[in-house]
């Protein structure tokens, strides 16, 4: 099974990444996590991206806040799909990172999830791997069914309560 590569710009992004690793663990998908910054350690970020395919990764998640260039910098150095997570930092409520991540110029796409959207980044990475992996597809189908059952139970509960 291909691995998911997860890169965060700073260890201060870890709470967002934890949502992604928890989801991937639930789905039984292997992953590897690194701290590489597009600004502070650009060489390491580039080397990770350049070697990601030969190192067994099928998709990369990149999380960063503020002037968030990490996902774009990773995407510039690989043709693997890259999912960007804009992280909310102290100022501007994460809008800065959202716009920096989503507004990629033509030619180097980054699939951007919501601000702090770690869980959805993991689910999207799983869906990408599921194109070629039946085992992951089944797990995603099971998860959709159990999520729907949980909502239907909430509906029953609220009808009884109110
Ligand atoms: C970004 O700057 C990181 O991804 C982080 O979200 C933000 C702040 O980094 P620290 O100052 O907390 O290391 O590069």
GROMACS .gro file of N, CA and C and ligand atoms in nm:
model
  500
    1UNK      N    1   0.085  -0.119   0.000
    1UNK     CA    2   0.000   0.000   0.000
    1UNK      C    3   0.089   0.125   0.000
    2UNK      N    4   0.052   0.225  -0.082
    2UNK     CA    5   0.127   0.351  -0.084
    2UNK      C    6   0.109   0.425   0.049
    3UNK      N    7   0.211   0.502   0.087
    3UNK     CA    8   0.205   0.579   0.211
    3UNK      C    9   0.154   0.721   0.182
    4UNK      N   10   0.102   0.784   0.288
    4UNK     CA   11   0.070   0.927   0.281
    4UNK      C   12   0.185   1.003   0.346
    5UNK      N   13   0.242   1.096   0.275
    5UNK     CA   14   0.345   1.183   0.332
    5UNK      C   15   0.280   1.304   0.394
    6UNK      N   16   0.315   1.335   0.517
    6UNK     CA   17   0.256   1.451   0.584
    6UNK      C   18   0.369   1.545   0.625
    7UNK      N   19   0.360   1.669   0.580
    7UNK     CA   20   0.462   1.768   0.611
    7UNK      C   21   0.395   1.888   0.675
    8UNK      N   22   0.452   1.936   0.786
    8UNK     CA   23   0.400   2.060   0.848
    8UNK      C   24   0.511   2.162   0.855
    9UNK      N   25   0.473   2.289   0.843
    9UNK     CA   26   0.572   2.395   0.839
    9UNK      C   27   0.639   2.420   0.972
   10UNK      N   28   0.570   2.383   1.081
   10UNK     CA   29   0.623   2.404   1.215
   10UNK      C   30   0.557   2.302   1.307
   11UNK      N   31   0.625   2.268   1.417
   11UNK     CA   32   0.559   2.176   1.510
   11UNK      C   33   0.440   2.243   1.579
   12UNK      N   34   0.426   2.375   1.564
   12UNK     CA   35   0.306   2.440   1.618
   12UNK      C   36   0.181   2.403   1.537
   13UNK      N   37   0.200   2.341   1.420
   13UNK     CA   38   0.086   2.294   1.340
   13UNK      C   39   0.037   2.154   1.383
   14UNK      N   40   0.104   2.097   1.482
   14UNK     CA   41   0.076   1.957   1.518
   14UNK      C   42  -0.071   1.927   1.553
   15UNK      N   43  -0.142   2.015   1.626
   15UNK     CA   44  -0.283   1.981   1.656
   15UNK      C   45  -0.367   1.958   1.530
   16UNK      N   46  -0.335   2.029   1.423
   16UNK     CA   47  -0.408   2.010   1.296
   16UNK      C   48  -0.367   1.878   1.233
   17UNK      N   49  -0.239   1.850   1.236
   17UNK     CA   50  -0.188   1.725   1.179
   17UNK      C   51  -0.239   1.603   1.254
   18UNK      N   52  -0.259   1.619   1.385
   18UNK     CA   53  -0.308   1.506   1.467
   18UNK      C   54  -0.445   1.459   1.416
   19UNK      N   55  -0.528   1.554   1.368
   19UNK     CA   56  -0.659   1.516   1.315
   19UNK      C   57  -0.641   1.428   1.191
   20UNK      N   58  -0.538   1.457   1.113
   20UNK     CA   59  -0.511   1.377   0.992
   20UNK      C   60  -0.455   1.240   1.028
   21UNK      N   61  -0.359   1.237   1.121
   21UNK     CA   62  -0.298   1.107   1.154
   21UNK      C   63  -0.399   1.017   1.226
   22UNK      N   64  -0.487   1.076   1.307
   22UNK     CA   65  -0.591   0.993   1.373
   22UNK      C   66  -0.680   0.927   1.268
   23UNK      N   67  -0.719   1.005   1.167
   23UNK     CA   68  -0.808   0.952   1.063
   23UNK      C   69  -0.737   0.843   0.981
   24UNK      N   70  -0.611   0.868   0.945
   24UNK     CA   71  -0.538   0.767   0.866
   24UNK      C   72  -0.518   0.640   0.948
   25UNK      N   73  -0.493   0.654   1.077
   25UNK     CA   74  -0.477   0.537   1.163
   25UNK      C   75  -0.607   0.456   1.165
   26UNK      N   76  -0.720   0.529   1.177
   26UNK     CA   77  -0.853   0.462   1.176
   26UNK      C   78  -0.872   0.381   1.049
   27UNK      N   79  -0.823   0.434   0.939
   27UNK     CA   80  -0.841   0.367   0.808
   27UNK      C   81  -0.732   0.265   0.779
   28UNK      N   82  -0.633   0.255   0.866
   28UNK     CA   83  -0.524   0.158   0.847
   28UNK      C   84  -0.431   0.194   0.732
   29UNK      N   85  -0.415   0.323   0.709
   29UNK     CA   86  -0.329   0.369   0.598
   29UNK      C   87  -0.195   0.416   0.654
   30UNK      N   88  -0.083   0.364   0.601
   30UNK     CA   89   0.048   0.405   0.654
   30UNK      C   90   0.082   0.549   0.618
   31UNK      N   91   0.150   0.617   0.710
   31UNK     CA   92   0.190   0.756   0.685
   31UNK      C   93   0.324   0.784   0.751
   32UNK      N   94   0.384   0.894   0.709
   32UNK     CA   95   0.511   0.940   0.766
   32UNK      C   96   0.499   1.091   0.785
   33UNK      N   97   0.540   1.141   0.901
   33UNK     CA   98   0.521   1.283   0.933
   33UNK      C   99   0.656   1.353   0.946
   34UNK      N  100   0.667   1.474   0.889
   34UNK     CA  101   0.791   1.553   0.898
   34UNK      C  102   0.759   1.700   0.925
   35UNK      N  103   0.855   1.770   0.983
   35UNK     CA  104   0.850   1.916   0.992
   35UNK      C  105   0.953   1.970   0.893
   36UNK      N  106   0.902   2.026   0.783
   36UNK     CA  107   0.989   2.093   0.685
   36UNK      C  108   0.922   2.225   0.650
   37UNK      N  109   0.997   2.332   0.654
   37UNK     CA  110   0.940   2.462   0.625
   37UNK      C  111   0.983   2.511   0.487
   38UNK      N  112   0.888   2.569   0.414
   38UNK     CA  113   0.921   2.628   0.283
   38UNK      C  114   1.015   2.746   0.300
   39UNK      N  115   1.016   2.806   0.419
   39UNK     CA  116   1.097   2.927   0.442
   39UNK      C  117   1.224   2.898   0.521
   40UNK      N  118   1.209   2.812   0.623
   40UNK     CA  119   1.322   2.792   0.715
   40UNK      C  120   1.411   2.675   0.674
   41UNK      N  121   1.352   2.574   0.611
   41UNK     CA  122   1.432   2.459   0.563
   41UNK      C  123   1.388   2.423   0.420
   42UNK      N  124   1.404   2.517   0.328
   42UNK     CA  125   1.354   2.494   0.191
   42UNK      C  126   1.422   2.376   0.121
   43UNK      N  127   1.551   2.354   0.150
   43UNK     CA  128   1.624   2.246   0.084
   43UNK      C  129   1.566   2.109   0.124
   44UNK      N  130   1.539   2.093   0.255
   44UNK     CA  131   1.484   1.965   0.303
   44UNK      C  132   1.343   1.942   0.248
   45UNK      N  133   1.264   2.049   0.241
   45UNK     CA  134   1.129   2.036   0.185
   45UNK      C  135   1.137   1.992   0.039
   46UNK      N  136   1.229   2.051  -0.033
   46UNK     CA  137   1.246   2.017  -0.175
   46UNK      C  138   1.291   1.872  -0.192
   47UNK      N  139   1.390   1.831  -0.111
   47UNK     CA  140   1.441   1.694  -0.123
   47UNK      C  141   1.332   1.591  -0.092
   48UNK      N  142   1.251   1.621   0.011
   48UNK     CA  143   1.142   1.530   0.044
   48UNK      C  144   1.047   1.515  -0.075
   49UNK      N  145   1.010   1.628  -0.134
   49UNK     CA  146   0.916   1.624  -0.247
   49UNK      C  147   0.976   1.551  -0.367
   50UNK      N  148   1.101   1.582  -0.397
   50UNK     CA  149   1.165   1.522  -0.516
   50UNK      C  150   1.176   1.370  -0.505
   51UNK      N  151   1.196   1.319  -0.383
   51UNK     CA  152   1.217   1.174  -0.366
   51UNK      C  153   1.090   1.101  -0.320
   52UNK      N  154   0.978   1.175  -0.305
   52UNK     CA  155   0.858   1.114  -0.243
   52UNK      C  156   0.806   0.994  -0.322
   53UNK      N  157   0.799   1.006  -0.454
   53UNK     CA  158   0.743   0.896  -0.533
   53UNK      C  159   0.829   0.770  -0.518
   54UNK      N  160   0.961   0.786  -0.532
   54UNK     CA  161   1.048   0.667  -0.523
   54UNK      C  162   1.053   0.613  -0.380
   55UNK      N  163   1.014   0.695  -0.282
   55UNK     CA  164   1.012   0.647  -0.144
   55UNK      C  165   0.878   0.587  -0.103
   56UNK      N  166   0.789   0.564  -0.198
   56UNK     CA  167   0.667   0.487  -0.170
   56UNK      C  168   0.546   0.569  -0.131
   57UNK      N  169   0.553   0.700  -0.147
   57UNK     CA  170   0.436   0.782  -0.116
   57UNK      C  171   0.343   0.791  -0.238
   58UNK      N  172   0.212   0.796  -0.211
   58UNK     CA  173   0.115   0.809  -0.320
   58UNK      C  174   0.049   0.944  -0.322
   59UNK      N  175   0.059   1.017  -0.212
   59UNK     CA  176  -0.004   1.148  -0.198
   59UNK      C  177   0.065   1.219  -0.081
   60UNK      N  178   0.066   1.352  -0.088
   60UNK     CA  179   0.131   1.430   0.018
   60UNK      C  180   0.032   1.533   0.074
   61UNK      N  181   0.029   1.541   0.206
   61UNK     CA  182  -0.048   1.645   0.275
   61UNK      C  183   0.053   1.746   0.329
   62UNK      N  184   0.029   1.875   0.303
   62UNK     CA  185   0.121   1.978   0.352
   62UNK      C  186   0.040   2.083   0.429
   63UNK      N  187   0.075   2.103   0.555
   63UNK     CA  188   0.002   2.197   0.641
   63UNK      C  189   0.092   2.313   0.680
   64UNK      N  190   0.041   2.435   0.665
   64UNK     CA  191   0.120   2.551   0.705
   64UNK      C  192   0.028   2.669   0.733
   65UNK      N  193   0.078   2.760   0.816
   65UNK     CA  194   0.002   2.880   0.848
   65UNK      C  195   0.071   3.004   0.798
   66UNK      N  196   0.008   3.118   0.820
   66UNK     CA  197   0.058   3.252   0.781
   66UNK      C  198   0.080   3.260   0.629
   67UNK      N  199   0.197   3.307   0.583
   67UNK     CA  200   0.224   3.313   0.437
   67UNK      C  201   0.258   3.170   0.393
   68UNK      N  202   0.153   3.088   0.378
   68UNK     CA  203   0.169   2.942   0.370
   68UNK      C  204   0.210   2.897   0.230
   69UNK      N  205   0.339   2.882   0.210
   69UNK     CA  206   0.391   2.841   0.079
   69UNK      C  207   0.424   2.694   0.071
   70UNK      N  208   0.412   2.623   0.183
   70UNK     CA  209   0.466   2.488   0.187
   70UNK      C  210   0.402   2.394   0.084
   71UNK      N  211   0.269   2.393   0.079
   71UNK     CA  212   0.203   2.300  -0.014
   71UNK      C  213   0.244   2.331  -0.158
   72UNK      N  214   0.251   2.457  -0.192
   72UNK     CA  215   0.291   2.495  -0.327
   72UNK      C  216   0.437   2.460  -0.356
   73UNK      N  217   0.522   2.479  -0.256
   73UNK     CA  218   0.664   2.447  -0.274
   73UNK      C  219   0.685   2.296  -0.291
   74UNK      N  220   0.606   2.218  -0.216
   74UNK     CA  221   0.613   2.071  -0.231
   74UNK      C  222   0.561   2.034  -0.371
   75UNK      N  223   0.446   2.090  -0.406
   75UNK     CA  224   0.385   2.056  -0.535
   75UNK      C  225   0.475   2.092  -0.653
   76UNK      N  226   0.557   2.195  -0.636
   76UNK     CA  227   0.647   2.237  -0.744
   76UNK      C  228   0.753   2.131  -0.775
   77UNK      N  229   0.773   2.039  -0.678
   77UNK     CA  230   0.883   1.943  -0.691
   77UNK      C  231   0.839   1.798  -0.700
   78UNK      N  232   0.710   1.776  -0.728
   78UNK     CA  233   0.661   1.639  -0.747
   78UNK      C  234   0.533   1.645  -0.832
   79UNK      N  235   0.504   1.535  -0.902
   79UNK     CA  236   0.373   1.528  -0.969
   79UNK      C  237   0.278   1.438  -0.890
   80UNK      N  238   0.316   1.397  -0.769
   80UNK     CA  239   0.217   1.334  -0.681
   80UNK      C  240   0.111   1.437  -0.644
   81UNK      N  241  -0.013   1.392  -0.616
   81UNK     CA  242  -0.113   1.489  -0.571
   81UNK      C  243  -0.074   1.547  -0.435
   82UNK      N  244  -0.093   1.677  -0.420
   82UNK     CA  245  -0.060   1.747  -0.295
   82UNK      C  246  -0.188   1.812  -0.240
   83UNK      N  247  -0.214   1.784  -0.114
   83UNK     CA  248  -0.330   1.843  -0.045
   83UNK      C  249  -0.278   1.945   0.056
   84UNK      N  250  -0.324   2.066   0.045
   84UNK     CA  251  -0.279   2.171   0.136
   84UNK      C  252  -0.380   2.193   0.248
   85UNK      N  253  -0.328   2.204   0.370
   85UNK     CA  254  -0.414   2.243   0.483
   85UNK      C  255  -0.369   2.382   0.530
   86UNK      N  256  -0.455   2.483   0.512
   86UNK     CA  257  -0.421   2.613   0.569
   86UNK      C  258  -0.444   2.610   0.720
   87UNK      N  259  -0.342   2.650   0.797
   87UNK     CA  260  -0.355   2.645   0.943
   87UNK      C  261  -0.382   2.785   0.998
   88UNK      N  262  -0.472   2.788   1.095
   88UNK     CA  263  -0.505   2.916   1.159
   88UNK      C  264  -0.394   2.953   1.256
   89UNK      N  265  -0.342   3.074   1.244
   89UNK     CA  266  -0.241   3.119   1.342
   89UNK      C  267  -0.296   3.238   1.419
   90UNK      N  268  -0.210   3.310   1.487
   90UNK     CA  269  -0.257   3.411   1.584
   90UNK      C  270  -0.341   3.521   1.518
   91UNK      N  271  -0.301   3.566   1.400
   91UNK     CA  272  -0.370   3.678   1.336
   91UNK      C  273  -0.448   3.632   1.213
   92UNK      N  274  -0.547   3.707   1.172
   92UNK     CA  275  -0.621   3.692   1.046
   92UNK      C  276  -0.702   3.563   1.036
   93UNK      N  277  -0.713   3.489   1.147
   93UNK     CA  278  -0.804   3.374   1.153
   93UNK      C  279  -0.777   3.264   1.049
   94UNK      N  280  -0.659   3.261   0.993
   94UNK     CA  281  -0.628   3.156   0.895
   94UNK      C  282  -0.661   3.194   0.752
   95UNK      N  283  -0.722   3.312   0.733
   95UNK     CA  284  -0.755   3.356   0.596
   95UNK      C  285  -0.626   3.377   0.517
   96UNK      N  286  -0.521   3.424   0.584
   96UNK     CA  287  -0.391   3.443   0.518
   96UNK      C  288  -0.342   3.311   0.459
   97UNK      N  289  -0.345   3.206   0.541
   97UNK     CA  290  -0.296   3.075   0.495
   97UNK      C  291  -0.389   3.015   0.390
   98UNK      N  292  -0.520   3.036   0.407
   98UNK     CA  293  -0.617   2.983   0.310
   98UNK      C  294  -0.588   3.041   0.171
   99UNK      N  295  -0.575   3.173   0.164
   99UNK     CA  296  -0.552   3.236   0.033
   99UNK      C  297  -0.416   3.197  -0.024
  100UNK      N  298  -0.315   3.189   0.062
  100UNK     CA  299  -0.181   3.151   0.014
  100UNK      C  300  -0.181   3.009  -0.042
  101UNK      N  301  -0.259   2.922   0.020
  101UNK     CA  302  -0.257   2.780  -0.020
  101UNK      C  303  -0.344   2.755  -0.143
  102UNK      N  304  -0.461   2.820  -0.146
  102UNK     CA  305  -0.558   2.788  -0.252
  102UNK      C  306  -0.527   2.857  -0.384
  103UNK      N  307  -0.462   2.971  -0.379
  103UNK     CA  308  -0.447   3.053  -0.501
  103UNK      C  309  -0.320   3.018  -0.578
  104UNK      N  310  -0.308   2.889  -0.613
  104UNK     CA  311  -0.190   2.847  -0.688
  104UNK      C  312  -0.202   2.887  -0.835
  105UNK      N  313  -0.095   2.939  -0.892
  105UNK     CA  314  -0.098   2.972  -1.035
  105UNK      C  315  -0.113   2.847  -1.120
  106UNK      N  316  -0.165   2.864  -1.240
  106UNK     CA  317  -0.188   2.751  -1.332
  106UNK      C  318  -0.059   2.672  -1.355
  107UNK      N  319  -0.073   2.540  -1.347
  107UNK     CA  320   0.041   2.452  -1.377
  107UNK      C  321   0.087   2.373  -1.256
  108UNK      N  322   0.066   2.428  -1.136
  108UNK     CA  323   0.110   2.358  -1.014
  108UNK      C  324  -0.009   2.355  -0.917
  109UNK      N  325  -0.098   2.255  -0.933
  109UNK     CA  326  -0.217   2.255  -0.848
  109UNK      C  327  -0.191   2.205  -0.705
  110UNK      N  328  -0.268   2.261  -0.613
  110UNK     CA  329  -0.273   2.212  -0.474
  110UNK      C  330  -0.421   2.198  -0.439
  111UNK      N  331  -0.463   2.080  -0.397
  111UNK     CA  332  -0.602   2.059  -0.355
  111UNK      C  333  -0.613   2.108  -0.211
  112UNK      N  334  -0.686   2.217  -0.193
  112UNK     CA  335  -0.687   2.282  -0.062
  112UNK      C  336  -0.814   2.246   0.016
  113UNK      N  337  -0.797   2.202   0.141
  113UNK     CA  338  -0.912   2.175   0.227
  113UNK      C  339  -0.937   2.297   0.316
  114UNK      N  340  -1.035   2.286   0.403
  114UNK     CA  341  -1.074   2.400   0.488
  114UNK      C  342  -0.962   2.437   0.585
  115UNK      N  343  -0.972   2.556   0.640
  115UNK     CA  344  -0.877   2.599   0.745
  115UNK      C  345  -0.880   2.497   0.859
  116UNK      N  346  -0.763   2.447   0.895
  116UNK     CA  347  -0.746   2.344   1.000
  116UNK      C  348  -0.815   2.211   0.965
  117UNK      N  349  -0.837   2.187   0.837
  117UNK     CA  350  -0.913   2.068   0.794
  117UNK      C  351  -0.830   1.940   0.786
  118UNK      N  352  -0.770   1.904   0.895
  118UNK     CA  353  -0.683   1.785   0.897
  118UNK      C  354  -0.754   1.656   0.865
  119UNK      N  355  -0.875   1.639   0.919
  119UNK     CA  356  -0.947   1.512   0.897
  119UNK      C  357  -0.986   1.499   0.750
  120UNK      N  358  -1.036   1.606   0.691
  120UNK     CA  359  -1.075   1.598   0.550
  120UNK      C  360  -0.953   1.580   0.459
  121UNK      N  361  -0.839   1.636   0.497
  121UNK     CA  362  -0.717   1.613   0.418
  121UNK      C  363  -0.684   1.464   0.418
  122UNK      N  364  -0.698   1.400   0.533
  122UNK     CA  365  -0.671   1.256   0.541
  122UNK      C  366  -0.772   1.177   0.457
  123UNK      N  367  -0.899   1.216   0.467
  123UNK     CA  368  -1.002   1.144   0.389
  123UNK      C  369  -0.979   1.162   0.240
  124UNK      N  370  -0.944   1.282   0.198
  124UNK     CA  371  -0.918   1.304   0.056
  124UNK      C  372  -0.795   1.226   0.010
  125UNK      N  373  -0.694   1.220   0.093
  125UNK     CA  374  -0.575   1.140   0.057
  125UNK      C  375  -0.613   0.993   0.045
  126UNK      N  376  -0.700   0.947   0.134
  126UNK     CA  377  -0.746   0.807   0.127
  126UNK      C  378  -0.825   0.783  -0.002
  127UNK      N  379  -0.909   0.878  -0.039
  127UNK     CA  380  -0.987   0.864  -0.162
  127UNK      C  381  -0.897   0.859  -0.286
  128UNK      N  382  -0.790   0.937  -0.282
  128UNK     CA  383  -0.694   0.934  -0.394
  128UNK      C  384  -0.629   0.796  -0.402
  129UNK      N  385  -0.585   0.743  -0.289
  129UNK     CA  386  -0.522   0.610  -0.290
  129UNK      C  387  -0.623   0.501  -0.327
  130UNK      N  388  -0.750   0.523  -0.290
  130UNK     CA  389  -0.855   0.423  -0.316
  130UNK      C  390  -0.884   0.404  -0.464
  131UNK      N  391  -0.842   0.497  -0.548
  131UNK     CA  392  -0.861   0.480  -0.693
  131UNK      C  393  -0.797   0.348  -0.738
  132UNK      N  394  -0.684   0.314  -0.675
  132UNK     CA  395  -0.611   0.192  -0.713
  132UNK      C  396  -0.610   0.088  -0.602
  133UNK      N  397  -0.679   0.113  -0.492
  133UNK     CA  398  -0.666   0.024  -0.376
  133UNK      C  399  -0.804  -0.013  -0.322
  134UNK      N  400  -0.844  -0.137  -0.349
  134UNK     CA  401  -0.977  -0.186  -0.313
  134UNK      C  402  -0.998  -0.190  -0.161
  135UNK      N  403  -0.891  -0.224  -0.089
  135UNK     CA  404  -0.899  -0.234   0.058
  135UNK      C  405  -0.937  -0.098   0.119
  136UNK      N  406  -0.873   0.007   0.071
  136UNK     CA  407  -0.903   0.142   0.122
  136UNK      C  408  -1.044   0.183   0.080
  137UNK      N  409  -1.082   0.149  -0.043
  137UNK     CA  410  -1.217   0.185  -0.090
  137UNK      C  411  -1.324   0.125   0.002
  138UNK      N  412  -1.305  -0.003   0.040
  138UNK     CA  413  -1.403  -0.068   0.129
  138UNK      C  414  -1.409   0.003   0.264
  139UNK      N  415  -1.294   0.039   0.318
  139UNK     CA  416  -1.293   0.108   0.448
  139UNK      C  417  -1.363   0.244   0.439
  140UNK      N  418  -1.343   0.314   0.328
  140UNK     CA  419  -1.411   0.443   0.312
  140UNK      C  420  -1.562   0.425   0.302
  141UNK      N  421  -1.605   0.320   0.230
  141UNK     CA  422  -1.749   0.293   0.219
  141UNK      C  423  -1.807   0.262   0.357
  142UNK      N  424  -1.734   0.181   0.435
  142UNK     CA  425  -1.782   0.147   0.570
  142UNK      C  426  -1.792   0.272   0.657
  143UNK      N  427  -1.694   0.359   0.645
  143UNK     CA  428  -1.695   0.481   0.726
  143UNK      C  429  -1.813   0.571   0.687
  144UNK      N  430  -1.837   0.585   0.557
  144UNK     CA  431  -1.953   0.666   0.514
  144UNK      C  432  -2.083   0.609   0.572
  145UNK      N  433  -2.095   0.474   0.569
  145UNK     CA  434  -2.217   0.411   0.619
  145UNK      C  435  -2.231   0.432   0.770
  146UNK      N  436  -2.122   0.418   0.845
  146UNK     CA  437  -2.133   0.435   0.990
  146UNK      C  438  -2.154   0.582   1.027
  147UNK      N  439  -2.096   0.675   0.952
  147UNK     CA  440  -2.122   0.818   0.977
  147UNK      C  441  -2.270   0.851   0.953
  148UNK      N  442  -2.326   0.793   0.845
  148UNK     CA  443  -2.467   0.818   0.815
  148UNK      C  444  -2.556   0.758   0.924
  149UNK      N  445  -2.521   0.639   0.972
  149UNK     CA  446  -2.600   0.576   1.078
  149UNK      C  447  -2.597   0.661   1.205
  150UNK      N  448  -2.482   0.722   1.234
  150UNK     CA  449  -2.471   0.807   1.354
  150UNK      C  450  -2.561   0.930   1.342
  151UNK      N  451  -2.569   0.988   1.222
  151UNK     CA  452  -2.657   1.105   1.202
  151UNK      C  453  -2.803   1.064   1.216
  152UNK      N  454  -2.839   0.947   1.160
  152UNK     CA  455  -2.978   0.902   1.169
  152UNK      C  456  -3.016   0.876   1.315
  153UNK      N  457  -2.921   0.825   1.393
  153UNK     CA  458  -2.948   0.805   1.536
  153UNK      C  459  -2.970   0.940   1.605
  154UNK      N  460  -2.891   1.040   1.569
  154UNK     CA  461  -2.910   1.174   1.627
  154UNK      C  462  -3.047   1.230   1.592
  155UNK      N  463  -3.092   1.202   1.470
  155UNK     CA  464  -3.226   1.245   1.429
  155UNK      C  465  -3.332   1.181   1.519
  156UNK      N  466  -3.318   1.049   1.541
  156UNK     CA  467  -3.416   0.980   1.630
  156UNK      C  468  -3.413   1.041   1.769
  157UNK      N  469  -3.293   1.066   1.820
  157UNK     CA  470  -3.278   1.119   1.956
  157UNK      C  471  -3.344   1.257   1.969
  158UNK      N  472  -3.324   1.341   1.866
  158UNK     CA  473  -3.376   1.479   1.877
  158UNK      C  474  -3.528   1.481   1.865
  159UNK      N  475  -3.583   1.389   1.783
  159UNK     CA  476  -3.729   1.379   1.771
  159UNK      C  477  -3.789   1.340   1.906
  160UNK      N  478  -3.725   1.246   1.976
  160UNK     CA  479  -3.775   1.203   2.106
  160UNK      C  480  -3.762   1.314   2.211
  161UNK      N  481  -3.653   1.388   2.201
  161UNK     CA  482  -3.622   1.488   2.303
  161UNK      C  483  -3.709   1.613   2.292
  162UNK      N  484  -3.739   1.656   2.172
  162UNK     CA  485  -3.810   1.785   2.155
  162UNK      C  486  -3.957   1.762   2.115
  163LIG     C1  487   0.429   2.858   0.928
  163LIG     O1  488   0.431   2.962   1.020
  163LIG     C2  489   0.404   2.734   1.008
  163LIG     O2  490   0.339   2.640   0.929
  163LIG     C3  491   0.317   2.781   1.122
  163LIG     O3  492   0.180   2.760   1.098
  163LIG     C4  493   0.346   2.930   1.127
  163LIG     C5  494   0.410   2.974   1.256
  163LIG     O4  495   0.524   2.896   1.281
  163LIG     P1  496   0.598   2.901   1.422
  163LIG     O5  497   0.644   3.043   1.441
  163LIG     O6  498   0.496   2.859   1.526
  163LIG     O7  499   0.712   2.803   1.414
  163LIG     O8  500   0.549   2.848   0.858
   0.00000   0.00000   0.00000
